[in-house]
Amino acid sequence: SERGQGGLSEEEVVEWSIQICDVLEYLHSRSPQIIYRDMKPSNIMIRDSDNKAILIDFGIARTLHTTEDISITKTAIGTVGYMSPEQYRGKPEARSDIYSLGATMYHLLTGAPPIPFSIPPLNKYRHDISDRVNAVVMTSVKIKTEERFKSALEMKQALMGLIKIDKSSQYLTRKIKVSSSQRQQEDPYTGMDAKKIISMSKGSKDKKIVPHLINILVSDPHDENRRNAASALGDLGDNHAIEPLIMSLSQEDEYVRVNSAWALGKLGDLRAIEPLFQLYESTLAKTVKNSLQKSLIDLAGKRNAGETARFLVGLIEENIDGYRELLPENKDLYFPSLKELFIEFLKEPDRLKVRFHLGLLYLYTGAFNDAIIHFEKAYKLDKNQIDVITFIGRVYEDKGELNNAIKTYEDALKSSPSSSVLQDLFISSSYKMAREYAQKEMLSEEIDYYNKIITILPDHQETPFMQGNLALKQKNVKKSIQYFTEYIEKNPQGNYAIEASQLLETLQPNNLLKFLSRIKGLWGRDASR
């Protein structure tokens, strides 16, 4: 650590080590078992956003497929000082990672690299370190594997104070023996059985009960006790329960999983999102699936995003994918899956990619007002994204709010005046608006829109057609014929070439009387293509 000279604080090192224990417990519980083998300070990163310890560089992690694998001599791989004696001999096992974590804690707390296989007592260099943490570190780095913690979970429990170490025997025991009055004063729940602890947790706000409930959740042999402990931890709202509850999502008992999912939703910690989704994708049990859906929605509700989460969960449950037909070519505007969108929406809602993808989904389902909200948030994040502007205009047109669509394109042209896509959209929607006013016989408003096109895009290839229409409205037939002729000669494949040809045919001198008699009806009909 850059600030680790002389050692970091006990509190933060213990917090990070508990988190690393969770990672090791997960790796060691895989089938086949995974041994990390390179635990050291440089392989731990602390995330700024939530101060969470992240284990990196799994390059030399290996699996143990059978118990025989443990006894096979391998080449020593790891980092001297952090490697256990058995790993140095090429025979790593799960407790080798525990040794390395203890050595890493030693380094973080003292600021000095550990001496290979001869680590002195921690409190020799840090007199302010508690006896508990000193005992945990020194137990972790025992030379004999059988004298260390038997698992990462046990080491975590020791760090949390759920178990303590008898200094004389180095044997792990449940709490140091004290007088009953002293025990009651320190922790009123010590010595109580699981059912009593669970009963006392109902309606309680006492955080001292949390470690006991966690212990019941992770180690009690009775399914009912573990189920009730999970529910109680959700009610207590203590984030120390997050990791144990996540671990409990993989317990065999269905209702432990259900209650753990419910509790995680209620606690609302973002660490739970991906584990909840992993179980959602893998489970076939309807009860568990329903609980997971509700948990994800509840978790989002903690961030005032419950309705959007409900919408996304519904799409995921129905396996909706027809919206993909709407996806633009720019892959930076959407996620490969709805699951990834959901996760990122909760982690960082105000990203261009998140808002655009949400807007597109609401558009697909016909929820135009919600689509506009998300598209406009995306537009504020990047006003140069033509795809975003296009979809905003499209939604306004689908809503029948053509004026708003035109304003969207007009505003966008101010910052991207050379965009041919925006120019075409502006002309198309403005001409459509002019035709609507023509049908309503609102001549002044109709003329305004022809003038708007001519003023904003005087050099556009479609503009002569609009000039011809304007001249026609002003009863200047000669100019109108001139503009329509110019338009067809210069732009024979233009968007309005057929319409211009039809108008020219009507405007020829030998058809003038016919034109004058039909002009009112001509401009009252819908000439849109």
Short mmCIF file of C-alpha atoms in Angstrom, two decimals:
data_model
loop_
_atom_site.label_atom_id
_atom_site.label_comp_id
_atom_site.label_asym_id
_atom_site.label_seq_id
_atom_site.Cartn_x
_atom_site.Cartn_y
_atom_site.Cartn_z
CA SER A 1 0.00 0.00 0.00
CA GLU A 2 1.16 3.52 -0.74
CA ARG A 3 0.21 4.58 2.76
CA GLY A 4 1.26 1.37 4.47
CA GLN A 5 4.53 2.55 6.00
CA GLY A 6 4.42 1.45 9.61
CA GLY A 7 1.28 -0.56 9.00
CA LEU A 8 -2.37 0.13 8.20
CA SER A 9 -5.15 0.33 10.74
CA GLU A 10 -6.39 -2.89 12.33
CA GLU A 11 -10.01 -2.09 11.48
CA GLU A 12 -9.54 -1.78 7.73
CA VAL A 13 -7.14 -4.75 7.42
CA VAL A 14 -9.63 -6.96 9.29
CA GLU A 15 -12.50 -5.76 7.09
CA TRP A 16 -10.56 -6.52 3.89
CA SER A 17 -9.35 -9.87 5.24
CA ILE A 18 -12.92 -10.93 6.02
CA GLN A 19 -13.83 -10.16 2.41
CA ILE A 20 -10.83 -12.14 1.12
CA CYS A 21 -11.87 -15.06 3.35
CA ASP A 22 -15.20 -15.07 1.51
CA VAL A 23 -13.39 -15.31 -1.83
CA LEU A 24 -11.18 -18.16 -0.56
CA GLU A 25 -14.17 -19.98 0.90
CA TYR A 26 -15.85 -19.78 -2.50
CA LEU A 27 -12.75 -21.05 -4.35
CA HIS A 28 -12.10 -23.84 -1.86
CA SER A 29 -15.72 -25.02 -2.02
CA ARG A 30 -15.69 -25.50 -5.81
CA SER A 31 -15.64 -28.95 -7.32
CA PRO A 32 -12.86 -29.46 -8.23
CA GLN A 33 -11.36 -27.33 -5.48
CA ILE A 34 -9.44 -24.21 -6.55
CA ILE A 35 -6.27 -23.16 -4.70
CA TYR A 36 -5.28 -19.52 -5.29
CA ARG A 37 -1.56 -19.98 -4.40
CA ASP A 38 -0.36 -16.36 -4.74
CA MET A 39 -1.93 -14.33 -1.93
CA LYS A 40 0.10 -11.17 -1.24
CA PRO A 41 -0.59 -7.42 -0.88
CA SER A 42 0.11 -6.64 -4.55
CA ASN A 43 -2.61 -9.09 -5.62
CA ILE A 44 -5.29 -7.29 -3.61
CA MET A 45 -6.92 -4.14 -4.95
CA ILE A 46 -9.19 -1.89 -2.90
CA ARG A 47 -12.10 -0.47 -4.90
CA ASP A 48 -12.55 3.27 -4.27
CA SER A 49 -16.33 3.25 -4.69
CA ASP A 50 -17.06 0.96 -1.73
CA ASN A 51 -13.65 0.17 -0.13
CA LYS A 52 -14.09 -3.48 -1.09
CA ALA A 53 -11.08 -5.80 -1.35
CA ILE A 54 -10.80 -7.45 -4.78
CA LEU A 55 -8.51 -10.41 -5.42
CA ILE A 56 -6.72 -10.15 -8.78
CA ASP A 57 -4.30 -12.22 -10.90
CA PHE A 58 -5.57 -15.79 -10.90
CA GLY A 59 -2.73 -16.76 -13.24
CA ILE A 60 -1.28 -19.52 -11.06
CA ALA A 61 -4.45 -20.70 -9.32
CA ARG A 62 -4.94 -24.44 -9.84
CA THR A 63 -7.57 -27.07 -9.21
CA LEU A 64 -7.21 -30.17 -7.04
CA HIS A 65 -9.26 -32.88 -8.69
CA THR A 66 -8.68 -35.60 -6.10
CA THR A 67 -7.27 -36.02 -2.65
CA GLU A 68 -4.35 -37.86 -4.23
CA ASP A 69 -3.42 -34.68 -6.09
CA ILE A 70 -2.47 -33.09 -2.77
CA SER A 71 0.31 -35.54 -2.13
CA ILE A 72 1.88 -35.31 -5.59
CA THR A 73 5.09 -33.26 -5.50
CA LYS A 74 4.95 -30.22 -7.77
CA THR A 75 7.32 -27.36 -8.52
CA ALA A 76 7.04 -24.57 -5.97
CA ILE A 77 4.96 -21.71 -7.36
CA GLY A 78 4.14 -18.58 -5.41
CA THR A 79 5.96 -15.71 -3.68
CA VAL A 80 8.64 -16.35 -1.05
CA GLY A 81 7.60 -15.04 2.35
CA TYR A 82 3.91 -15.58 1.63
CA MET A 83 4.20 -19.24 0.62
CA SER A 84 3.51 -21.87 3.24
CA PRO A 85 6.13 -24.62 3.84
CA GLU A 86 4.02 -27.23 2.04
CA GLN A 87 3.50 -24.93 -0.94
CA TYR A 88 7.26 -24.33 -1.06
CA ARG A 89 7.64 -28.11 -1.30
CA GLY A 90 5.20 -28.13 -4.22
CA LYS A 91 2.29 -29.61 -2.25
CA PRO A 92 -0.26 -26.78 -1.86
CA GLU A 93 -3.68 -27.30 -0.29
CA ALA A 94 -6.53 -25.06 0.87
CA ARG A 95 -4.79 -24.18 4.16
CA SER A 96 -1.81 -22.92 2.12
CA ASP A 97 -3.98 -19.98 1.09
CA ILE A 98 -4.81 -19.39 4.76
CA TYR A 99 -1.09 -19.19 5.57
CA SER A 100 -0.60 -16.70 2.73
CA LEU A 101 -3.50 -14.54 3.92
CA GLY A 102 -2.03 -14.50 7.45
CA ALA A 103 1.36 -13.46 6.02
CA THR A 104 -0.37 -10.78 3.94
CA MET A 105 -2.16 -9.44 7.02
CA TYR A 106 1.18 -9.37 8.83
CA HIS A 107 2.70 -7.25 6.05
CA LEU A 108 -0.27 -4.86 5.91
CA LEU A 109 -0.32 -4.38 9.68
CA THR A 110 3.46 -3.98 10.18
CA GLY A 111 4.53 -2.47 6.86
CA ALA A 112 7.29 -5.10 6.69
CA PRO A 113 7.44 -8.16 4.39
CA PRO A 114 7.08 -11.47 6.27
CA ILE A 115 10.17 -13.56 6.99
CA PRO A 116 9.83 -16.96 5.25
CA PHE A 117 8.59 -19.63 7.68
CA SER A 118 9.65 -17.58 10.70
CA ILE A 119 7.12 -14.83 11.28
CA PRO A 120 7.52 -13.23 14.73
CA PRO A 121 4.51 -12.28 16.86
CA LEU A 122 2.59 -9.41 15.31
CA ASN A 123 2.26 -7.48 18.56
CA LYS A 124 6.04 -7.39 18.86
CA TYR A 125 5.99 -4.58 16.26
CA ARG A 126 2.48 -3.22 16.75
CA HIS A 127 1.66 -2.78 20.43
CA ASP A 128 -1.76 -1.34 19.55
CA ILE A 129 -2.92 -4.50 17.78
CA SER A 130 -5.60 -6.41 19.69
CA ASP A 131 -4.91 -9.85 21.13
CA ARG A 132 -7.65 -11.24 18.91
CA VAL A 133 -6.08 -10.11 15.63
CA ASN A 134 -2.60 -11.08 16.78
CA ALA A 135 -3.90 -14.58 17.59
CA VAL A 136 -5.67 -14.88 14.22
CA VAL A 137 -2.56 -13.90 12.24
CA MET A 138 -0.23 -16.13 14.23
CA THR A 139 -2.61 -19.10 13.98
CA SER A 140 -2.82 -18.60 10.22
CA VAL A 141 0.96 -18.83 9.76
CA LYS A 142 1.57 -21.96 11.82
CA ILE A 143 4.17 -24.23 10.19
CA LYS A 144 1.99 -27.33 10.63
CA THR A 145 -1.16 -27.20 8.51
CA GLU A 146 -3.25 -28.93 11.18
CA GLU A 147 -2.51 -26.10 13.63
CA ARG A 148 -3.95 -23.45 11.31
CA PHE A 149 -7.62 -22.67 10.77
CA LYS A 150 -9.25 -25.61 9.08
CA SER A 151 -11.02 -23.36 6.52
CA ALA A 152 -11.31 -19.80 5.30
CA LEU A 153 -14.76 -19.67 6.89
CA GLU A 154 -13.27 -20.52 10.28
CA MET A 155 -10.63 -17.83 9.86
CA LYS A 156 -13.37 -15.35 8.97
CA GLN A 157 -15.35 -16.32 12.07
CA ALA A 158 -12.25 -15.75 14.19
CA LEU A 159 -11.73 -12.31 12.60
CA MET A 160 -15.37 -11.46 13.35
CA GLY A 161 -14.96 -12.53 16.97
CA LEU A 162 -17.34 -15.48 16.66
CA ILE A 163 -14.57 -17.84 17.77
CA LYS A 164 -11.45 -17.13 19.76
CA ILE A 165 -8.14 -18.87 20.24
CA ASP A 166 -7.00 -20.42 23.51
CA LYS A 167 -3.41 -19.18 23.85
CA SER A 168 -2.21 -22.19 25.83
CA SER A 169 -3.54 -24.91 23.56
CA GLN A 170 -3.86 -22.98 20.29
CA TYR A 171 -7.19 -24.77 19.96
CA LEU A 172 -10.12 -22.89 18.48
CA THR A 173 -12.97 -22.58 20.94
CA ARG A 174 -16.31 -20.79 21.06
CA LYS A 175 -15.59 -17.66 23.09
CA ILE A 176 -13.18 -17.26 25.97
CA LYS A 177 -14.57 -18.61 29.25
CA VAL A 178 -15.62 -15.80 31.53
CA SER A 179 -17.92 -15.54 34.50
CA SER A 180 -21.62 -15.58 33.69
CA SER A 181 -22.08 -12.00 34.93
CA GLN A 182 -19.14 -10.74 32.86
CA ARG A 183 -20.35 -12.70 29.82
CA GLN A 184 -23.84 -11.23 30.20
CA GLN A 185 -22.37 -7.76 30.42
CA GLU A 186 -20.13 -8.19 27.33
CA ASP A 187 -22.60 -10.06 25.17
CA PRO A 188 -26.03 -11.06 26.47
CA TYR A 189 -26.45 -13.68 23.71
CA THR A 190 -23.37 -15.75 24.54
CA GLY A 191 -24.28 -19.30 25.50
CA MET A 192 -27.87 -19.07 24.23
CA ASP A 193 -29.16 -21.76 21.92
CA ALA A 194 -30.12 -20.93 18.33
CA LYS A 195 -33.90 -20.86 18.85
CA LYS A 196 -33.59 -18.44 21.77
CA ILE A 197 -31.29 -16.11 19.79
CA ILE A 198 -33.67 -16.13 16.82
CA SER A 199 -36.62 -15.46 19.10
CA MET A 200 -34.85 -12.50 20.72
CA SER A 201 -33.92 -11.06 17.32
CA LYS A 202 -37.58 -10.39 16.43
CA GLY A 203 -38.15 -6.66 16.61
CA SER A 204 -34.65 -6.16 17.99
CA LYS A 205 -32.28 -3.40 16.88
CA ASP A 206 -29.34 -4.71 18.90
CA LYS A 207 -26.38 -5.20 16.55
CA LYS A 208 -24.66 -7.49 19.07
CA ILE A 209 -27.00 -10.24 17.98
CA VAL A 210 -25.86 -10.09 14.32
CA PRO A 211 -22.68 -12.23 14.67
CA HIS A 212 -24.70 -14.91 16.46
CA LEU A 213 -27.31 -14.98 13.72
CA ILE A 214 -24.55 -15.18 11.08
CA ASN A 215 -23.03 -18.10 12.95
CA ILE A 216 -26.41 -19.86 12.97
CA LEU A 217 -26.88 -19.15 9.25
CA VAL A 218 -23.53 -20.60 8.19
CA SER A 219 -23.07 -23.47 10.61
CA ASP A 220 -26.28 -24.57 12.39
CA PRO A 221 -27.21 -28.17 11.47
CA HIS A 222 -30.97 -27.48 11.48
CA ASP A 223 -32.57 -26.11 8.30
CA GLU A 224 -35.29 -24.28 10.22
CA ASN A 225 -32.77 -22.36 12.32
CA ARG A 226 -30.80 -21.31 9.26
CA ARG A 227 -33.99 -20.19 7.48
CA ASN A 228 -35.07 -18.07 10.45
CA ALA A 229 -31.58 -16.63 10.90
CA ALA A 230 -31.56 -15.47 7.26
CA SER A 231 -34.91 -13.71 7.72
CA ALA A 232 -33.79 -12.10 10.97
CA LEU A 233 -30.61 -10.75 9.34
CA GLY A 234 -32.73 -9.11 6.64
CA ASP A 235 -34.84 -7.39 9.30
CA LEU A 236 -31.83 -6.16 11.28
CA GLY A 237 -30.34 -4.31 8.27
CA ASP A 238 -26.68 -4.87 9.11
CA ASN A 239 -24.34 -5.06 6.10
CA HIS A 240 -22.02 -7.47 7.90
CA ALA A 241 -24.59 -10.09 6.92
CA ILE A 242 -24.22 -9.50 3.17
CA GLU A 243 -21.43 -11.98 2.44
CA PRO A 244 -22.82 -14.78 4.66
CA LEU A 245 -26.23 -14.35 3.03
CA ILE A 246 -24.64 -14.49 -0.44
CA MET A 247 -22.85 -17.69 0.54
CA SER A 248 -26.16 -19.09 1.77
CA LEU A 249 -27.69 -18.74 -1.69
CA SER A 250 -25.84 -21.97 -2.48
CA GLN A 251 -27.12 -23.94 0.53
CA GLU A 252 -29.02 -27.14 -0.25
CA ASP A 253 -32.19 -26.22 1.60
CA GLU A 254 -34.59 -24.42 -0.74
CA TYR A 255 -36.07 -22.14 1.92
CA VAL A 256 -32.66 -21.08 3.23
CA ARG A 257 -32.02 -19.86 -0.33
CA VAL A 258 -35.44 -18.21 -0.48
CA ASN A 259 -35.00 -16.40 2.84
CA SER A 260 -31.40 -15.41 2.07
CA ALA A 261 -32.52 -13.92 -1.25
CA TRP A 262 -35.33 -12.03 0.49
CA ALA A 263 -32.91 -10.69 3.11
CA LEU A 264 -30.41 -9.54 0.47
CA GLY A 265 -33.17 -7.69 -1.36
CA LYS A 266 -34.18 -5.97 1.85
CA LEU A 267 -30.58 -4.99 2.70
CA GLY A 268 -30.15 -3.51 -0.78
CA ASP A 269 -26.39 -3.93 -1.10
CA LEU A 270 -25.08 -3.93 -4.68
CA ARG A 271 -22.74 -6.83 -3.93
CA ALA A 272 -25.77 -9.11 -4.02
CA ILE A 273 -26.90 -8.32 -7.59
CA GLU A 274 -24.72 -10.74 -9.53
CA PRO A 275 -25.03 -13.67 -7.08
CA LEU A 276 -28.83 -13.23 -7.12
CA PHE A 277 -28.82 -13.28 -10.92
CA GLN A 278 -26.55 -16.33 -11.02
CA LEU A 279 -28.99 -18.26 -8.88
CA TYR A 280 -31.94 -16.89 -10.88
CA GLU A 281 -30.43 -18.27 -14.09
CA SER A 282 -29.52 -21.65 -12.65
CA THR A 283 -32.47 -22.56 -10.43
CA LEU A 284 -35.51 -24.48 -11.62
CA ALA A 285 -37.39 -24.14 -8.34
CA LYS A 286 -40.33 -21.77 -8.90
CA THR A 287 -40.43 -20.72 -5.25
CA VAL A 288 -36.77 -19.69 -5.33
CA LYS A 289 -37.18 -17.96 -8.69
CA ASN A 290 -40.13 -15.90 -7.45
CA SER A 291 -38.19 -14.92 -4.35
CA LEU A 292 -35.21 -13.87 -6.46
CA GLN A 293 -37.39 -11.72 -8.72
CA LYS A 294 -38.86 -9.94 -5.70
CA SER A 295 -35.40 -9.54 -4.15
CA LEU A 296 -33.97 -7.90 -7.26
CA ILE A 297 -36.93 -5.50 -7.39
CA ASP A 298 -36.64 -4.75 -3.65
CA LEU A 299 -32.91 -4.15 -4.03
CA ALA A 300 -33.60 -1.68 -6.83
CA GLY A 301 -36.32 -0.07 -4.74
CA LYS A 302 -33.65 0.96 -2.23
CA ARG A 303 -32.35 3.22 -5.03
CA ASN A 304 -35.78 4.50 -6.10
CA ALA A 305 -35.58 2.29 -9.18
CA GLY A 306 -38.11 -0.37 -8.27
CA GLU A 307 -40.54 0.27 -11.16
CA THR A 308 -37.81 0.10 -13.80
CA ALA A 309 -36.45 -3.06 -12.17
CA ARG A 310 -39.94 -4.61 -12.21
CA PHE A 311 -40.19 -3.76 -15.92
CA LEU A 312 -36.81 -5.37 -16.69
CA VAL A 313 -37.47 -8.47 -14.59
CA GLY A 314 -40.74 -8.94 -16.47
CA LEU A 315 -38.95 -8.78 -19.83
CA ILE A 316 -36.28 -11.20 -18.62
CA GLU A 317 -38.90 -13.64 -17.31
CA GLU A 318 -40.77 -13.54 -20.63
CA ASN A 319 -37.48 -13.91 -22.54
CA ILE A 320 -38.31 -10.86 -24.69
CA ASP A 321 -35.84 -10.34 -27.53
CA GLY A 322 -37.92 -8.88 -30.39
CA TYR A 323 -36.60 -5.43 -29.46
CA ARG A 324 -33.29 -6.41 -31.07
CA GLU A 325 -34.77 -5.50 -34.45
CA LEU A 326 -34.66 -1.87 -33.30
CA LEU A 327 -31.01 -1.91 -32.21
CA PRO A 328 -28.76 0.57 -34.04
CA GLU A 329 -25.40 -0.42 -35.50
CA ASN A 330 -23.57 1.41 -32.72
CA LYS A 331 -23.00 -1.30 -30.10
CA ASP A 332 -21.87 1.29 -27.56
CA LEU A 333 -25.52 2.22 -27.08
CA TYR A 334 -26.84 -1.05 -25.67
CA PHE A 335 -25.90 -4.17 -23.70
CA PRO A 336 -25.65 -7.74 -25.01
CA SER A 337 -28.31 -8.94 -22.54
CA LEU A 338 -31.09 -7.62 -20.33
CA LYS A 339 -29.30 -9.08 -17.32
CA GLU A 340 -26.23 -6.92 -17.98
CA LEU A 341 -28.47 -3.89 -18.48
CA PHE A 342 -30.21 -4.56 -15.15
CA ILE A 343 -26.93 -4.91 -13.26
CA GLU A 344 -25.42 -1.77 -14.77
CA PHE A 345 -28.64 0.19 -14.28
CA LEU A 346 -28.40 -0.38 -10.53
CA LYS A 347 -24.67 0.25 -10.37
CA GLU A 348 -24.51 3.35 -12.57
CA PRO A 349 -27.91 4.43 -13.91
CA ASP A 350 -26.81 7.66 -15.55
CA ARG A 351 -24.72 6.21 -18.33
CA LEU A 352 -25.52 6.84 -21.99
CA LYS A 353 -25.60 3.11 -22.72
CA VAL A 354 -28.00 2.40 -19.85
CA ARG A 355 -30.44 5.20 -20.62
CA PHE A 356 -30.55 4.55 -24.35
CA HIS A 357 -31.15 0.81 -23.94
CA LEU A 358 -33.95 1.47 -21.45
CA GLY A 359 -35.53 4.01 -23.80
CA LEU A 360 -35.43 1.50 -26.64
CA LEU A 361 -37.13 -1.17 -24.50
CA TYR A 362 -39.91 1.18 -23.45
CA LEU A 363 -40.38 2.21 -27.09
CA TYR A 364 -40.64 -1.45 -28.11
CA THR A 365 -43.34 -2.09 -25.52
CA GLY A 366 -45.28 1.06 -26.49
CA ALA A 367 -44.57 2.97 -23.26
CA PHE A 368 -43.77 6.18 -25.12
CA ASN A 369 -43.67 8.54 -22.13
CA ASP A 370 -41.11 6.35 -20.33
CA ALA A 371 -39.14 5.97 -23.56
CA ILE A 372 -38.88 9.75 -23.93
CA ILE A 373 -37.69 10.15 -20.33
CA HIS A 374 -34.78 7.74 -20.85
CA PHE A 375 -33.89 8.88 -24.38
CA GLU A 376 -33.75 12.52 -23.26
CA LYS A 377 -31.52 11.59 -20.33
CA ALA A 378 -29.26 9.82 -22.83
CA TYR A 379 -29.28 12.94 -25.02
CA LYS A 380 -28.17 15.13 -22.11
CA LEU A 381 -25.22 12.76 -21.58
CA ASP A 382 -24.09 13.05 -25.21
CA LYS A 383 -25.76 15.57 -27.52
CA ASN A 384 -23.78 14.36 -30.54
CA GLN A 385 -25.27 10.87 -30.68
CA ILE A 386 -27.39 10.94 -33.83
CA ASP A 387 -29.02 7.59 -32.98
CA VAL A 388 -30.33 8.99 -29.71
CA ILE A 389 -31.79 12.07 -31.41
CA THR A 390 -33.35 9.90 -34.11
CA PHE A 391 -35.13 7.76 -31.55
CA ILE A 392 -36.38 10.79 -29.60
CA GLY A 393 -37.96 12.15 -32.76
CA ARG A 394 -39.37 8.74 -33.63
CA VAL A 395 -41.08 8.43 -30.25
CA TYR A 396 -42.59 11.93 -30.55
CA GLU A 397 -43.91 11.06 -33.99
CA ASP A 398 -45.37 7.78 -32.69
CA LYS A 399 -47.03 9.78 -29.91
CA GLY A 400 -48.50 12.18 -32.47
CA GLU A 401 -46.38 15.07 -31.20
CA LEU A 402 -44.85 16.10 -34.53
CA ASN A 403 -44.02 19.61 -33.29
CA ASN A 404 -41.79 18.15 -30.57
CA ALA A 405 -40.08 15.86 -33.08
CA ILE A 406 -39.32 18.83 -35.34
CA LYS A 407 -37.98 20.87 -32.41
CA THR A 408 -35.73 17.93 -31.43
CA TYR A 409 -34.21 17.76 -34.93
CA GLU A 410 -33.94 21.56 -35.20
CA ASP A 411 -32.08 21.84 -31.87
CA ALA A 412 -29.77 18.99 -32.81
CA LEU A 413 -28.90 20.65 -36.13
CA LYS A 414 -27.53 23.63 -34.22
CA SER A 415 -24.71 21.46 -32.84
CA SER A 416 -24.47 19.08 -35.85
CA PRO A 417 -25.45 21.21 -38.86
CA SER A 418 -23.72 18.94 -41.40
CA SER A 419 -25.49 15.73 -40.39
CA SER A 420 -27.36 14.45 -43.44
CA VAL A 421 -29.47 12.15 -41.24
CA LEU A 422 -30.69 15.08 -39.11
CA GLN A 423 -31.27 17.23 -42.18
CA ASP A 424 -33.43 14.55 -43.81
CA LEU A 425 -35.39 13.95 -40.60
CA PHE A 426 -35.98 17.68 -40.12
CA ILE A 427 -37.20 18.17 -43.69
CA SER A 428 -39.40 15.07 -43.66
CA SER A 429 -41.13 15.91 -40.38
CA SER A 430 -41.49 19.62 -41.20
CA TYR A 431 -43.06 18.84 -44.59
CA LYS A 432 -45.41 16.36 -42.92
CA MET A 433 -46.40 19.14 -40.49
CA ALA A 434 -47.03 21.53 -43.40
CA ARG A 435 -49.28 18.96 -45.05
CA GLU A 436 -51.27 18.54 -41.82
CA TYR A 437 -51.90 22.30 -41.74
CA ALA A 438 -52.90 22.18 -45.41
CA GLN A 439 -55.55 19.59 -44.60
CA LYS A 440 -56.86 21.89 -41.88
CA GLU A 441 -56.78 24.84 -44.35
CA MET A 442 -54.43 26.75 -42.02
CA LEU A 443 -52.49 28.55 -44.76
CA SER A 444 -50.37 30.83 -42.55
CA GLU A 445 -49.06 27.93 -40.43
CA GLU A 446 -48.43 25.84 -43.55
CA ILE A 447 -46.35 28.62 -45.10
CA ASP A 448 -44.39 29.01 -41.84
CA TYR A 449 -43.10 25.43 -42.12
CA TYR A 450 -42.02 25.87 -45.77
CA ASN A 451 -40.16 29.01 -44.72
CA LYS A 452 -38.59 27.14 -41.76
CA ILE A 453 -37.15 24.47 -44.09
CA ILE A 454 -35.90 27.04 -46.62
CA THR A 455 -34.31 29.21 -43.91
CA ILE A 456 -32.59 26.44 -41.98
CA LEU A 457 -31.46 24.33 -44.97
CA PRO A 458 -31.28 26.71 -47.98
CA ASP A 459 -28.78 24.52 -49.89
CA HIS A 460 -30.30 21.11 -49.27
CA GLN A 461 -31.15 19.08 -52.39
CA GLU A 462 -34.79 18.79 -51.30
CA THR A 463 -35.21 22.54 -50.62
CA PRO A 464 -36.21 23.56 -54.23
CA PHE A 465 -39.24 21.31 -53.86
CA MET A 466 -40.23 23.22 -50.70
CA GLN A 467 -39.62 26.54 -52.51
CA GLY A 468 -41.97 25.37 -55.27
CA ASN A 469 -44.64 24.56 -52.70
CA LEU A 470 -44.20 27.95 -51.04
CA ALA A 471 -44.54 29.75 -54.39
CA LEU A 472 -47.67 27.74 -55.11
CA LYS A 473 -49.17 28.77 -51.79
CA GLN A 474 -48.35 32.38 -52.68
CA LYS A 475 -50.10 31.83 -56.08
CA ASN A 476 -46.90 32.45 -58.02
CA VAL A 477 -47.36 29.66 -60.59
CA LYS A 478 -44.43 30.72 -62.77
CA LYS A 479 -41.94 30.52 -59.88
CA SER A 480 -43.49 27.29 -58.68
CA ILE A 481 -42.96 25.67 -62.12
CA GLN A 482 -39.38 27.00 -62.12
CA TYR A 483 -38.55 25.46 -58.71
CA PHE A 484 -40.20 22.09 -59.44
CA THR A 485 -38.39 21.88 -62.79
CA GLU A 486 -35.04 22.71 -61.14
CA TYR A 487 -35.69 20.14 -58.43
CA ILE A 488 -36.43 17.29 -60.90
CA GLU A 489 -33.48 18.16 -63.15
CA LYS A 490 -30.97 18.27 -60.30
CA ASN A 491 -32.46 15.55 -58.12
CA PRO A 492 -34.37 13.03 -60.31
CA GLN A 493 -34.20 10.41 -57.54
CA GLY A 494 -35.19 12.82 -54.77
CA ASN A 495 -37.64 11.96 -52.05
CA TYR A 496 -40.32 14.11 -53.64
CA ALA A 497 -39.49 13.68 -57.35
CA ILE A 498 -42.72 11.85 -58.21
CA GLU A 499 -44.82 14.43 -56.36
CA ALA A 500 -42.99 17.28 -58.07
CA SER A 501 -43.63 15.68 -61.50
CA GLN A 502 -47.34 15.34 -60.76
CA LEU A 503 -47.54 18.98 -59.70
CA LEU A 504 -45.69 20.14 -62.82
CA GLU A 505 -48.09 18.24 -65.03
CA THR A 506 -50.97 20.03 -63.34
CA LEU A 507 -49.28 23.42 -63.55
CA GLN A 508 -48.53 23.43 -67.32
CA PRO A 509 -50.31 26.38 -69.12
CA ASN A 510 -52.72 24.14 -71.04
CA ASN A 511 -53.82 22.66 -67.73
CA LEU A 512 -54.00 25.98 -65.88
CA LEU A 513 -57.81 26.18 -65.72
CA LYS A 514 -57.91 22.58 -64.59
CA PHE A 515 -55.31 23.43 -61.97
CA LEU A 516 -57.21 26.50 -60.71
CA SER A 517 -60.34 24.45 -60.30
CA ARG A 518 -58.53 21.67 -58.47
CA ILE A 519 -56.01 23.59 -56.39
CA LYS A 520 -58.13 23.75 -53.27
CA GLY A 521 -58.83 20.03 -53.36
CA LEU A 522 -55.23 19.22 -54.28
CA TRP A 523 -53.81 20.89 -51.18
CA GLY A 524 -56.49 19.47 -48.98
CA ARG A 525 -55.62 15.87 -49.74
CA ASP A 526 -52.85 13.93 -48.05
CA ALA A 527 -49.91 14.04 -50.42
CA SER A 528 -47.61 12.25 -48.04
CA ARG A 529 -45.79 9.33 -49.53
#
